[in-house]
mmCIF file of C-alpha atoms and ligand atoms in Angstrom:
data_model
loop_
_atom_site.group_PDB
_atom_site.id
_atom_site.type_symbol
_atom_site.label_atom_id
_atom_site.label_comp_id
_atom_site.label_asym_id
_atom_site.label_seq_id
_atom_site.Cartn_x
_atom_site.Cartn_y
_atom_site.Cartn_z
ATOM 1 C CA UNK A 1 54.174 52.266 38.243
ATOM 2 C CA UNK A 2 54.134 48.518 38.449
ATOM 3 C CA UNK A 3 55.581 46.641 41.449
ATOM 4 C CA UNK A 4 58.288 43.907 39.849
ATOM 5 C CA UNK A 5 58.986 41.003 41.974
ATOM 6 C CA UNK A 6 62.281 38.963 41.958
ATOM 7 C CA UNK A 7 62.058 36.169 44.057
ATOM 8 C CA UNK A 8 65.159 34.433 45.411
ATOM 9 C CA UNK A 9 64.827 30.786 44.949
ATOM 10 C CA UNK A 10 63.764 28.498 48.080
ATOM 11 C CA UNK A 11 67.100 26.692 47.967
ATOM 12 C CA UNK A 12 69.217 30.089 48.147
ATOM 13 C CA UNK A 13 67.370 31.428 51.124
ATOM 14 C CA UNK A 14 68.923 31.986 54.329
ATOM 15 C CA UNK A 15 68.367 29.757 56.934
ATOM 16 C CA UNK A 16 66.089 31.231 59.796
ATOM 17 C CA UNK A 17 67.054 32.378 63.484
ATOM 18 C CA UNK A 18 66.693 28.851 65.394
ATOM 19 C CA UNK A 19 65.973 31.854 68.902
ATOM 20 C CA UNK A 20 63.812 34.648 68.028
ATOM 21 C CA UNK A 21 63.852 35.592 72.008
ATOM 22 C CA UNK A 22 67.569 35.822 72.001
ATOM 23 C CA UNK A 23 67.849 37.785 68.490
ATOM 24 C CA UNK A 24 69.912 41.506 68.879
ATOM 25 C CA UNK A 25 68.331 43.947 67.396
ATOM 26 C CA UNK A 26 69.137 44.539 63.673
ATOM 27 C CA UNK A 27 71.621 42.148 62.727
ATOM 28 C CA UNK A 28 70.017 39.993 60.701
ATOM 29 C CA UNK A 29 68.240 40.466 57.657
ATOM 30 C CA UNK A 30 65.531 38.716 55.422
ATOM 31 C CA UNK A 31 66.113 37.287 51.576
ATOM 32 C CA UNK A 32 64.540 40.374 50.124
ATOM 33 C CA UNK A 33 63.972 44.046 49.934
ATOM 34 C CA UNK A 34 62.365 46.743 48.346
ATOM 35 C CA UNK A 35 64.103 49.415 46.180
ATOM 36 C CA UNK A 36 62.968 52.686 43.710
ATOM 37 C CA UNK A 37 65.143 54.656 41.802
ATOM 38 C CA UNK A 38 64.564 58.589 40.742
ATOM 39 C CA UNK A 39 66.107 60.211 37.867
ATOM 40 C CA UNK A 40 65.071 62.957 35.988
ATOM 41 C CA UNK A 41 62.585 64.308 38.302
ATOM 42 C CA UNK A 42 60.669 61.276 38.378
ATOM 43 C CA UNK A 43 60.882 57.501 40.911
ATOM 44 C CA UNK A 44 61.122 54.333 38.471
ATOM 45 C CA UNK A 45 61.695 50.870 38.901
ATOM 46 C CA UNK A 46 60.120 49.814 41.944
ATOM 47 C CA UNK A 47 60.811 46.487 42.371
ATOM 48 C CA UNK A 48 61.196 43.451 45.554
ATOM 49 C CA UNK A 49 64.146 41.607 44.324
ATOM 50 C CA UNK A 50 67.393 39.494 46.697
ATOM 51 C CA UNK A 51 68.774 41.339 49.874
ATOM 52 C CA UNK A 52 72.495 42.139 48.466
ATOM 53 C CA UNK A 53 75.048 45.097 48.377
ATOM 54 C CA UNK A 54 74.225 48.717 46.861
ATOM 55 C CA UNK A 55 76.644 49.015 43.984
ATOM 56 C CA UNK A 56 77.128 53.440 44.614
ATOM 57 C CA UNK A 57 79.864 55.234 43.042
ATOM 58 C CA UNK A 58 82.258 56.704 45.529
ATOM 59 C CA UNK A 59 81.340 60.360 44.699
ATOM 60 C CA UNK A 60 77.890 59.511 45.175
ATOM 61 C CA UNK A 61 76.784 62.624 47.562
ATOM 62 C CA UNK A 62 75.148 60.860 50.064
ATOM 63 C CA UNK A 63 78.564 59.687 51.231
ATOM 64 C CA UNK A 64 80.122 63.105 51.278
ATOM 65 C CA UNK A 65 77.232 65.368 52.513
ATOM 66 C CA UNK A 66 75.272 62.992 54.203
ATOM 67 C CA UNK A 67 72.093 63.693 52.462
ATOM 68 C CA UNK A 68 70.206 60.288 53.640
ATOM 69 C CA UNK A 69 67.260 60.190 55.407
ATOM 70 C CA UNK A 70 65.415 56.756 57.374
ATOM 71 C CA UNK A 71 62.252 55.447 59.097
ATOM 72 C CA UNK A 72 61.504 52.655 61.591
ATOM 73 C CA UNK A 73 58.447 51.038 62.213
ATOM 74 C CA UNK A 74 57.452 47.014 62.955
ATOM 75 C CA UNK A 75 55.187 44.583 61.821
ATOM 76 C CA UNK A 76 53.744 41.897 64.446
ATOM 77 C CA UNK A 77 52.422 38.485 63.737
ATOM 78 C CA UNK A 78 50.305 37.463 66.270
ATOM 79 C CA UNK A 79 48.211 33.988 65.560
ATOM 80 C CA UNK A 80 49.203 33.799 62.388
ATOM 81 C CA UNK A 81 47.981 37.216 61.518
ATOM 82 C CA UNK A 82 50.203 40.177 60.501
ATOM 83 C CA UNK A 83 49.965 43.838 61.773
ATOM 84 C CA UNK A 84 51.614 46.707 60.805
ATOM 85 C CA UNK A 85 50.921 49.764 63.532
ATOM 86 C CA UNK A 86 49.932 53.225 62.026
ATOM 87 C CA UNK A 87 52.464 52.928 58.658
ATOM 88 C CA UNK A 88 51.066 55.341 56.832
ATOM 89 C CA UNK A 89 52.123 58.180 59.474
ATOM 90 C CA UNK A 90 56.042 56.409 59.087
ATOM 91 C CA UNK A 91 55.985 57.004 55.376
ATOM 92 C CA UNK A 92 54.331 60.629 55.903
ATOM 93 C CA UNK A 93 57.392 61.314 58.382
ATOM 94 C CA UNK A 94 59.767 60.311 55.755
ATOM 95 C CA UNK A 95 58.348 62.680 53.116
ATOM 96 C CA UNK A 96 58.464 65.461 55.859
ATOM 97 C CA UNK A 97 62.048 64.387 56.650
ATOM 98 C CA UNK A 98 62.648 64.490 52.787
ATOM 99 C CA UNK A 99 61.269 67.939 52.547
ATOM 100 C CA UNK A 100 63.795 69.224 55.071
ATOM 101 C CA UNK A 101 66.994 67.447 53.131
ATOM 102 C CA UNK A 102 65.852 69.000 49.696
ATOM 103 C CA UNK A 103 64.924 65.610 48.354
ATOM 104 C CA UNK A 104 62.297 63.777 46.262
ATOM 105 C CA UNK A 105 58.598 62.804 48.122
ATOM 106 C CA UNK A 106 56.953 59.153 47.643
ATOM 107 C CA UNK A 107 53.459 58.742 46.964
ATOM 108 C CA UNK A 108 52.204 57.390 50.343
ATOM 109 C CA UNK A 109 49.649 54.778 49.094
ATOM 110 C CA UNK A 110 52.085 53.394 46.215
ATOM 111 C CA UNK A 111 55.199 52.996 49.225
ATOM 112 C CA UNK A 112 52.839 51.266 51.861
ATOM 113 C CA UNK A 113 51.083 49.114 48.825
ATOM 114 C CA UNK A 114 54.923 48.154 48.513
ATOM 115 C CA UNK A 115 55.987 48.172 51.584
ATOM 116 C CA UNK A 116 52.523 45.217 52.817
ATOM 117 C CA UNK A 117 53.656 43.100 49.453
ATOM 118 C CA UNK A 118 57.668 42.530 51.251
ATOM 119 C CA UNK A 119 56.197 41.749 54.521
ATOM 120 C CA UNK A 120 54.174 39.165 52.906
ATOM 121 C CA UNK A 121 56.733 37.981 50.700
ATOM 122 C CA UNK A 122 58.934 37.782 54.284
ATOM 123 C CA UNK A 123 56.120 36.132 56.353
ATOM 124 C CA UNK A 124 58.068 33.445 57.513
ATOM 125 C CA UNK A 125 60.521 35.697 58.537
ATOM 126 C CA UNK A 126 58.246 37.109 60.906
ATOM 127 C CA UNK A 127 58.709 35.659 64.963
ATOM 128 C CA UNK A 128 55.494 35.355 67.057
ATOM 129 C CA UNK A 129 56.738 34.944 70.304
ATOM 130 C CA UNK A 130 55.731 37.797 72.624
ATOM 131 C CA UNK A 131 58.407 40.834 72.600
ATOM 132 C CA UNK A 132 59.591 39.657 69.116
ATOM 133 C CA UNK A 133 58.636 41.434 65.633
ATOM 134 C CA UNK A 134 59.864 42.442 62.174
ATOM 135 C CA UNK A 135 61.776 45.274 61.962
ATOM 136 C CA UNK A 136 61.006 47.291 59.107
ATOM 137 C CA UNK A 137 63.714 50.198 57.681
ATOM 138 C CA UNK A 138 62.970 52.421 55.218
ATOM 139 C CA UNK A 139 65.673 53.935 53.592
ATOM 140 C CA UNK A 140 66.963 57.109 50.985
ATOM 141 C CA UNK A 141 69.754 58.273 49.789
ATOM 142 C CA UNK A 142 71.103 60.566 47.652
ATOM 143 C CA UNK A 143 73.201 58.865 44.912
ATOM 144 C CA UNK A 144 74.173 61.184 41.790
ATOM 145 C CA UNK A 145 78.108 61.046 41.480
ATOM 146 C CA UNK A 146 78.753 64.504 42.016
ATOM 147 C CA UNK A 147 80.942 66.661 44.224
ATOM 148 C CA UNK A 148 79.735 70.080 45.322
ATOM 149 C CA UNK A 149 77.274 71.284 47.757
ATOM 150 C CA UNK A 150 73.752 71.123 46.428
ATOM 151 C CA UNK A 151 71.208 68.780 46.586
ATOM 152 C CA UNK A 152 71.117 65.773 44.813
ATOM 153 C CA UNK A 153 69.419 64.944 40.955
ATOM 154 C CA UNK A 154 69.584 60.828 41.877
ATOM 155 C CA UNK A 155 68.092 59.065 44.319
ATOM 156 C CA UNK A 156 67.657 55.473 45.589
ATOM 157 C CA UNK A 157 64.372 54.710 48.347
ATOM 158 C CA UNK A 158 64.636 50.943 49.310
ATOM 159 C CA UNK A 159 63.054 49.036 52.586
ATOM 160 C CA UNK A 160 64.883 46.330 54.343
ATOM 161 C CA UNK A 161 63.371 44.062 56.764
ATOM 162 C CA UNK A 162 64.615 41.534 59.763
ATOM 163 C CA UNK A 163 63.722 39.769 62.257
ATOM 164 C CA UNK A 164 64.356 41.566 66.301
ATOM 165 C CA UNK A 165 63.712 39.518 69.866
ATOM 166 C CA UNK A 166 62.481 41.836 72.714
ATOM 167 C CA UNK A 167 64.170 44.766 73.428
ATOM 168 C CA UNK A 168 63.781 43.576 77.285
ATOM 169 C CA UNK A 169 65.180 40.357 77.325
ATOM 170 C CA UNK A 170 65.510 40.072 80.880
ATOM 171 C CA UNK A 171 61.765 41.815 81.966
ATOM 172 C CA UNK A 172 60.498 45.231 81.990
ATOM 173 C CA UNK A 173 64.561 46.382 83.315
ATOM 174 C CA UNK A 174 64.154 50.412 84.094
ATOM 175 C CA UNK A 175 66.931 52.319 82.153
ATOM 176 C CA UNK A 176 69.672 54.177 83.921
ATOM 177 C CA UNK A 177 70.260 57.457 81.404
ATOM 178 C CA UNK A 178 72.529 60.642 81.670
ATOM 179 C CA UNK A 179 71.618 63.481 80.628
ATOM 180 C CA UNK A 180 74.721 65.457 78.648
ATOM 181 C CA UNK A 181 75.204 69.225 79.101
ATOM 182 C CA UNK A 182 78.447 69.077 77.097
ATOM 183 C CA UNK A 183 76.933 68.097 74.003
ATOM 184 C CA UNK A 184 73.924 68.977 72.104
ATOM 185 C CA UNK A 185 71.717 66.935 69.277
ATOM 186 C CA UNK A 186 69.309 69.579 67.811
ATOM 187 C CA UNK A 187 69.002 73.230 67.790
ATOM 188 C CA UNK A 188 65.664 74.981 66.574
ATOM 189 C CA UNK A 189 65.954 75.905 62.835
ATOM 190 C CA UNK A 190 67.658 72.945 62.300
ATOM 191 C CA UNK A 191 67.313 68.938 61.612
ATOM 192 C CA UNK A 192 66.478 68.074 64.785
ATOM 193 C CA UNK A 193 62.698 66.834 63.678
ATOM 194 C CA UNK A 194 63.963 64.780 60.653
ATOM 195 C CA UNK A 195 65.106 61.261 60.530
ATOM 196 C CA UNK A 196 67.931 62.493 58.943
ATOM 197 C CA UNK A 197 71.507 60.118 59.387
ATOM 198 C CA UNK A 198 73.560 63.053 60.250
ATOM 199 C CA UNK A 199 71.709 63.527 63.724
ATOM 200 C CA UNK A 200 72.876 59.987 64.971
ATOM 201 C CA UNK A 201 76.126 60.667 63.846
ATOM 202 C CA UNK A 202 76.426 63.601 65.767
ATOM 203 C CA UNK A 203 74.881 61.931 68.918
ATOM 204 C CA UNK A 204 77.768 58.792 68.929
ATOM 205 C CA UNK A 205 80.146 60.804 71.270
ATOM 206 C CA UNK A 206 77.472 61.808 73.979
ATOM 207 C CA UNK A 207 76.186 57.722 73.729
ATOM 208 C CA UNK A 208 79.799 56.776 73.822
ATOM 209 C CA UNK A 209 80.159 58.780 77.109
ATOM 210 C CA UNK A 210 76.855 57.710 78.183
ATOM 211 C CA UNK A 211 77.754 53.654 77.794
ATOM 212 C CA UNK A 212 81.612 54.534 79.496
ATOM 213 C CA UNK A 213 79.285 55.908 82.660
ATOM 214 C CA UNK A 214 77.416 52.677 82.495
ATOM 215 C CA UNK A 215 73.960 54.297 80.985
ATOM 216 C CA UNK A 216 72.526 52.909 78.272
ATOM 217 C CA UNK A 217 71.467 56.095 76.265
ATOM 218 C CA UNK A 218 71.854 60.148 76.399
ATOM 219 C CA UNK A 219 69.036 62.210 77.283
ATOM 220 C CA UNK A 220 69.774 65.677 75.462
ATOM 221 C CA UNK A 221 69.116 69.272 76.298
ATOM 222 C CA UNK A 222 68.048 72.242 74.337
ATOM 223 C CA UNK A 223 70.993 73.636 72.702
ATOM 224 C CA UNK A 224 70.758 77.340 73.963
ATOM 225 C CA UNK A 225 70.273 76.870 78.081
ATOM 226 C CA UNK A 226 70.666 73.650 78.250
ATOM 227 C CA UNK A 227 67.523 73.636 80.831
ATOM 228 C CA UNK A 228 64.950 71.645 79.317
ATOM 229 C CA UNK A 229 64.663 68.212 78.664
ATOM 230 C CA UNK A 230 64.465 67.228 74.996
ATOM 231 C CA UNK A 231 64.705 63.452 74.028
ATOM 232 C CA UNK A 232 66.974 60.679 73.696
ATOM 233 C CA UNK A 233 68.666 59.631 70.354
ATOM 234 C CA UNK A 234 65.889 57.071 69.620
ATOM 235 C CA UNK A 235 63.082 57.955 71.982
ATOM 236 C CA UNK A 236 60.503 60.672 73.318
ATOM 237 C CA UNK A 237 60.334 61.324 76.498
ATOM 238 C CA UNK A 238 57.472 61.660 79.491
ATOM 239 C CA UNK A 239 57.221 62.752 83.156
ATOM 240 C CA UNK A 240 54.460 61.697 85.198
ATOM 241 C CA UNK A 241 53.777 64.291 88.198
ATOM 242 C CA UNK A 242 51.567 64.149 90.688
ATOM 243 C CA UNK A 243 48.663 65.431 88.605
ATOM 244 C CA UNK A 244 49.984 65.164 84.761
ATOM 245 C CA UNK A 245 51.734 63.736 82.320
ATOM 246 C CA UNK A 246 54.152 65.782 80.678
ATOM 247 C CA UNK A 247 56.253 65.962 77.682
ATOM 248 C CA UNK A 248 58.570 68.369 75.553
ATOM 249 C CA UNK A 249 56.510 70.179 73.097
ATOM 250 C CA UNK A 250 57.301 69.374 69.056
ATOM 251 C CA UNK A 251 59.398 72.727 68.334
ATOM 252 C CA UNK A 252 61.513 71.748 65.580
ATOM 253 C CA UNK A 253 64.179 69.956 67.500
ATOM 254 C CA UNK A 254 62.998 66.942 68.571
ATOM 255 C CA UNK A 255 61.791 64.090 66.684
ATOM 256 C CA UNK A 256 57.785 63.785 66.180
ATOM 257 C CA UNK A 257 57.102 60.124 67.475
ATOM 258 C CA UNK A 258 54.322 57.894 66.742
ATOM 259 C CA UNK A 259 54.694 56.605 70.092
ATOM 260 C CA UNK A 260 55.017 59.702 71.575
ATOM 261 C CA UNK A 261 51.673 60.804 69.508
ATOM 262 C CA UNK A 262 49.874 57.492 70.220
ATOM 263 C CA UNK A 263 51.130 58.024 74.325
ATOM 264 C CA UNK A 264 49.470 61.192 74.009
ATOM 265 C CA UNK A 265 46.165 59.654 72.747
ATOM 266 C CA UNK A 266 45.416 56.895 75.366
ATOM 267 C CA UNK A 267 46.431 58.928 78.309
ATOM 268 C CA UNK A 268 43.949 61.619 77.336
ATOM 269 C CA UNK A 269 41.109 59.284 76.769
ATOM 270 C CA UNK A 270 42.336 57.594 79.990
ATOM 271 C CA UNK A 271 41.472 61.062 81.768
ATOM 272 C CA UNK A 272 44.866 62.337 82.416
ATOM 273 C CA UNK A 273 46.559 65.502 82.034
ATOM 274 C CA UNK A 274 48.558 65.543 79.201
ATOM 275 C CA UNK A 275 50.664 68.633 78.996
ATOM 276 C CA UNK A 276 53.137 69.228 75.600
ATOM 277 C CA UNK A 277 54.975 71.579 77.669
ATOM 278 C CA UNK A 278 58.820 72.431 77.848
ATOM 279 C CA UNK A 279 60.479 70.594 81.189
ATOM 280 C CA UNK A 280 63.469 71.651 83.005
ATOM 281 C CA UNK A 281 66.079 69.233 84.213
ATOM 282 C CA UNK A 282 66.072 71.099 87.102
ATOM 283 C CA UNK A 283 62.584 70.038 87.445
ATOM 284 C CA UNK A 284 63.130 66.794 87.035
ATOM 285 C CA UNK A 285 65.797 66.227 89.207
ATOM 286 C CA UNK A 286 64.169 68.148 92.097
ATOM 287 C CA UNK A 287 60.971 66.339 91.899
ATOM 288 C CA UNK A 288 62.863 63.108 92.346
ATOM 289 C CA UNK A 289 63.934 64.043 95.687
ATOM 290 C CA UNK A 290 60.874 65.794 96.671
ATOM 291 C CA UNK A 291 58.435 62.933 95.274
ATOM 292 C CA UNK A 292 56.401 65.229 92.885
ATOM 293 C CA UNK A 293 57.890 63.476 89.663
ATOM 294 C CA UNK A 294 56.344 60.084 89.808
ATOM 295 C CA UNK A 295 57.814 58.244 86.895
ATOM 296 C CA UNK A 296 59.402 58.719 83.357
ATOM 297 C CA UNK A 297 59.353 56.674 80.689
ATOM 298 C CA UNK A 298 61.286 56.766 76.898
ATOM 299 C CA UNK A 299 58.490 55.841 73.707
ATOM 300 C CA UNK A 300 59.995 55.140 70.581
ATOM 301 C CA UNK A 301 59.248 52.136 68.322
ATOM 302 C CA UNK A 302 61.967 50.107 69.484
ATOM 303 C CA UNK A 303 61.152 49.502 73.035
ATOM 304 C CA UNK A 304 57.500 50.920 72.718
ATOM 305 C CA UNK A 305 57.707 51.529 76.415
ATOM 306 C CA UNK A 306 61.100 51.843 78.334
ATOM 307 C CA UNK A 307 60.932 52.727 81.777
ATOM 308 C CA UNK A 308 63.653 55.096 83.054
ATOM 309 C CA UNK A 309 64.644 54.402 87.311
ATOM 310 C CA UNK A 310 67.925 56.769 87.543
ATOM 311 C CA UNK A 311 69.877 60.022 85.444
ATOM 312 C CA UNK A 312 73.129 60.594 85.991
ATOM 313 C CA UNK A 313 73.431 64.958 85.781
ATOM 314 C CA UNK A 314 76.628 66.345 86.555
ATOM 315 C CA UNK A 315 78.075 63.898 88.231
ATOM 316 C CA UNK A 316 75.135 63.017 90.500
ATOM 317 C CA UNK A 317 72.372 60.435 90.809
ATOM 318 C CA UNK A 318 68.857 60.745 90.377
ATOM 319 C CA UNK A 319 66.494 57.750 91.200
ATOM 320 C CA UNK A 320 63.128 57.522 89.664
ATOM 321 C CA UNK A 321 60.244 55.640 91.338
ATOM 322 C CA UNK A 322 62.774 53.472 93.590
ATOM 323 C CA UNK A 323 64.476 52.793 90.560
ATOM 324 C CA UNK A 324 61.456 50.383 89.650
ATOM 325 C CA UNK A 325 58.693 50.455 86.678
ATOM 326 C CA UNK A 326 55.847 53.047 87.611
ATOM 327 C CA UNK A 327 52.115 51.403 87.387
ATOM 328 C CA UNK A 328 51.289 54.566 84.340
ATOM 329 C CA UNK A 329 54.559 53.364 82.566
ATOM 330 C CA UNK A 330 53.602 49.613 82.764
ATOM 331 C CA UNK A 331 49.893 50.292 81.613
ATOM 332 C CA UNK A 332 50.672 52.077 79.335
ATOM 333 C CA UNK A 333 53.187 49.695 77.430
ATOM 334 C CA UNK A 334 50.470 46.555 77.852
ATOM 335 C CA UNK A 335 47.653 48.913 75.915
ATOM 336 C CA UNK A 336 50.443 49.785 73.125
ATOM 337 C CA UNK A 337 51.831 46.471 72.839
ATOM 338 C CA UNK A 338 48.507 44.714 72.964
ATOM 339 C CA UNK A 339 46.969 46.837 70.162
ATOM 340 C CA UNK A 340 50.450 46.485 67.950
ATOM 341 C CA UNK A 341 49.753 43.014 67.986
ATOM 342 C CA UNK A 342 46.266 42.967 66.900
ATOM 343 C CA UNK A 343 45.044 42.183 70.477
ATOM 344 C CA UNK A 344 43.318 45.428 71.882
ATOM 345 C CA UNK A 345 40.145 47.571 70.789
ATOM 346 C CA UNK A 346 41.563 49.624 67.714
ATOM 347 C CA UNK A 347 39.151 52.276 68.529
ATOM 348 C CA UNK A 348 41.875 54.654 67.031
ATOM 349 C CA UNK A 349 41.622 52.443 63.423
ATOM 350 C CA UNK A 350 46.347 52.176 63.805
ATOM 351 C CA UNK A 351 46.335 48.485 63.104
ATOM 352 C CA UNK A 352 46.466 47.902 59.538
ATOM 353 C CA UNK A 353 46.310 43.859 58.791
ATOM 354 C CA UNK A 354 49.110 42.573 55.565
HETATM 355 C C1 PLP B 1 62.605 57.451 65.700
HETATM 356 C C2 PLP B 1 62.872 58.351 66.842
HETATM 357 C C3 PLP B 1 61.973 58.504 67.916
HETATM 358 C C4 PLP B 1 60.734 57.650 68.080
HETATM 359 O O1 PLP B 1 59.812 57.746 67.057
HETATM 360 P P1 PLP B 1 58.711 56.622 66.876
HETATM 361 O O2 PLP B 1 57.923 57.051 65.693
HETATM 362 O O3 PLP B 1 57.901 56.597 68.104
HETATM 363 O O4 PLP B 1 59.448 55.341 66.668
HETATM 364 C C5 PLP B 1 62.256 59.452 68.874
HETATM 365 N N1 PLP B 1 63.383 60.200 68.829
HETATM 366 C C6 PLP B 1 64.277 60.065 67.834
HETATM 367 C C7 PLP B 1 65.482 60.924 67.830
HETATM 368 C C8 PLP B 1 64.065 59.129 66.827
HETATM 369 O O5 PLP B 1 64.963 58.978 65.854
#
């Protein structure tokens, strides 16, 4: 297949963010993106052409069965180089997620070849300052016009792109979370381990809950005791004890996080204890009082890092680390952000230049 390009002329560009350090995340959007089609068992027309509206047809099956599935991953430009960090394992995540939702794989090599040629095209696009990035979204849907339960014959893969500021805008802020026994995200057998769009749908309720308690995200439980920690809707999660590091083990119904993988990594060469090991709330909020847990932190591409100082659990409050950022959580963060950006030793070979 042959990449087309469609380039939008310079004068019908959109003007640039004047603030990248004050830009929300995913709101604005470069002058181009990606898109592939697949019919008749086969992807065509990949092509970089103008950022603009789908055209779908109402019955188009994504929007009644919610067979859609997403990545999300970053690219940093860093003196006037550009990274992307560990890409190929996003676009091997989609085509697991795809597997799950009965729909059509993408040759890894031909997406990222694709995916490098929009960043360049969108260089410019891309902020420098520290904390800032491009954020990358990877995208399929399921588009044959057809009503009925089965999967879909159509498809459409496409890759927007836009500019984000730092997802701490005011410093390294520790999160206040609360973790929801009424609801549930995931149960084993199910979708829990694909970026699949139905899963944040069915988390809006819990994060609506979560925001009216003043917390900024939900930290779910497993569906059948609801006893052991699982993640939040965008982010893994770790406990540091006394003597390890500890996170809730990849059983089908939580998401598989390059962050989370990478975490994994670096504290292990860094001599810790890393144990992939289920982790009560009970645990949790019992080692807050008696000191054993030492901090917790979220990893998930957005943030990279986000320190979490309190959970709210029925009703009552839990403070982590005096509410402050733990010296694990903060190292941790400057090693991942520093190799994002093309800064550290890539001894693990996860940079990959555009
Ligand atoms: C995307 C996501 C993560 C984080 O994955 P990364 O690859 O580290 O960005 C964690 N949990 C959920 C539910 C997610 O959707």
């Amino acid at each position: 297949m042959n990449l087309k390009v469609e380039l939008v002329p310079p004068v019908r560009r959109k003007p640039k963010p004047k603030d990248p350090l004050k830009l929300p995340f995913g709101s604005t959007f470069t002058d181009h993106m990606f898109t592939m089609r697949y019919r008749n068992s086969e992807w065509s027309d990949p092509q970089i052409g103008p950022y603009q509206p789908l055209s779908l047809d109402p019955a188009a099956m994504c929007l009644h069965y919610g067979q859609g599935i997403f990545e999300g991953m970053k690219a940093y430009r860093r003196a006037g180089k550009v990274y992307l960090f560990r890409p190929r394992d996003n676009i091997m995540r989609l085509n697991d997620s795809a597997k799950r939702m009965v729909m059509p794989e993408v040759d890894v090599d031909f997406v990222l070849g694709c995916l490098k040629e929009l960043v360049k095209t969108e260089r410019d696009w891309i902020p420098d300052l520290p904390g800032t990035s491009l954020y990358i979204r990877p995208t399929m849907i399921a588009v044959e016009p057809k009503l009925g339960v089965r999967a879909s014959l159509e498809y459409l893969f496409y890759i927007i792109v836009g500019p984000v500021g730092p997802y701490f805008p005011e410093g390294f802020n520790p999160l206040k979370i609360m973790v929801s026994d009424k609801y549930v995200r995931a149960v084993r057998g199910g979708v829990g381990f694909s970026k699949t769009m139905g899963n944040y749908a069915a988390s809006l309720l819990g994060g609506k809950e979560a925001s009216d308690a003043g917390c900024s995200q939900v930290l779910w439980l497993d569906a059948i005791e609801r006893k052991y920690v699982e993640e939040t809707s965008t982010m893994n999660v770790f406990v540091k004890f006394d003597k390890e590091l500890a996170t809730p083990p990849l059983d089908g119904t939580i998401l598989p996080g390059i962050t989370r993988h990478s975490v994994i990594r670096i504290a292990k060469d860094w001599n810790l204890t890393v144990n992939e090991r289920r982790v009560s709330i009970d645990e949790i909020a019992d080692g807050t009082k008696s000191g054993k847990v030492k901090e917790l932190f979220g990893a998930g591409t957005a943030a990279t890092i986000a320190p979490i100082g309190e959970l709210l659990y029925q009703g009552k409050s839990y403070v982590v680390s005096g509410g402050k950022t733990g010296d694990l959580t903060r190292r941790l963060y400057d090693e991942l952000t520093a190799l994002q950006c093309g800064e550290g030793k890539d001894k693990y070979g996860w940079v990959v230049s555009v």
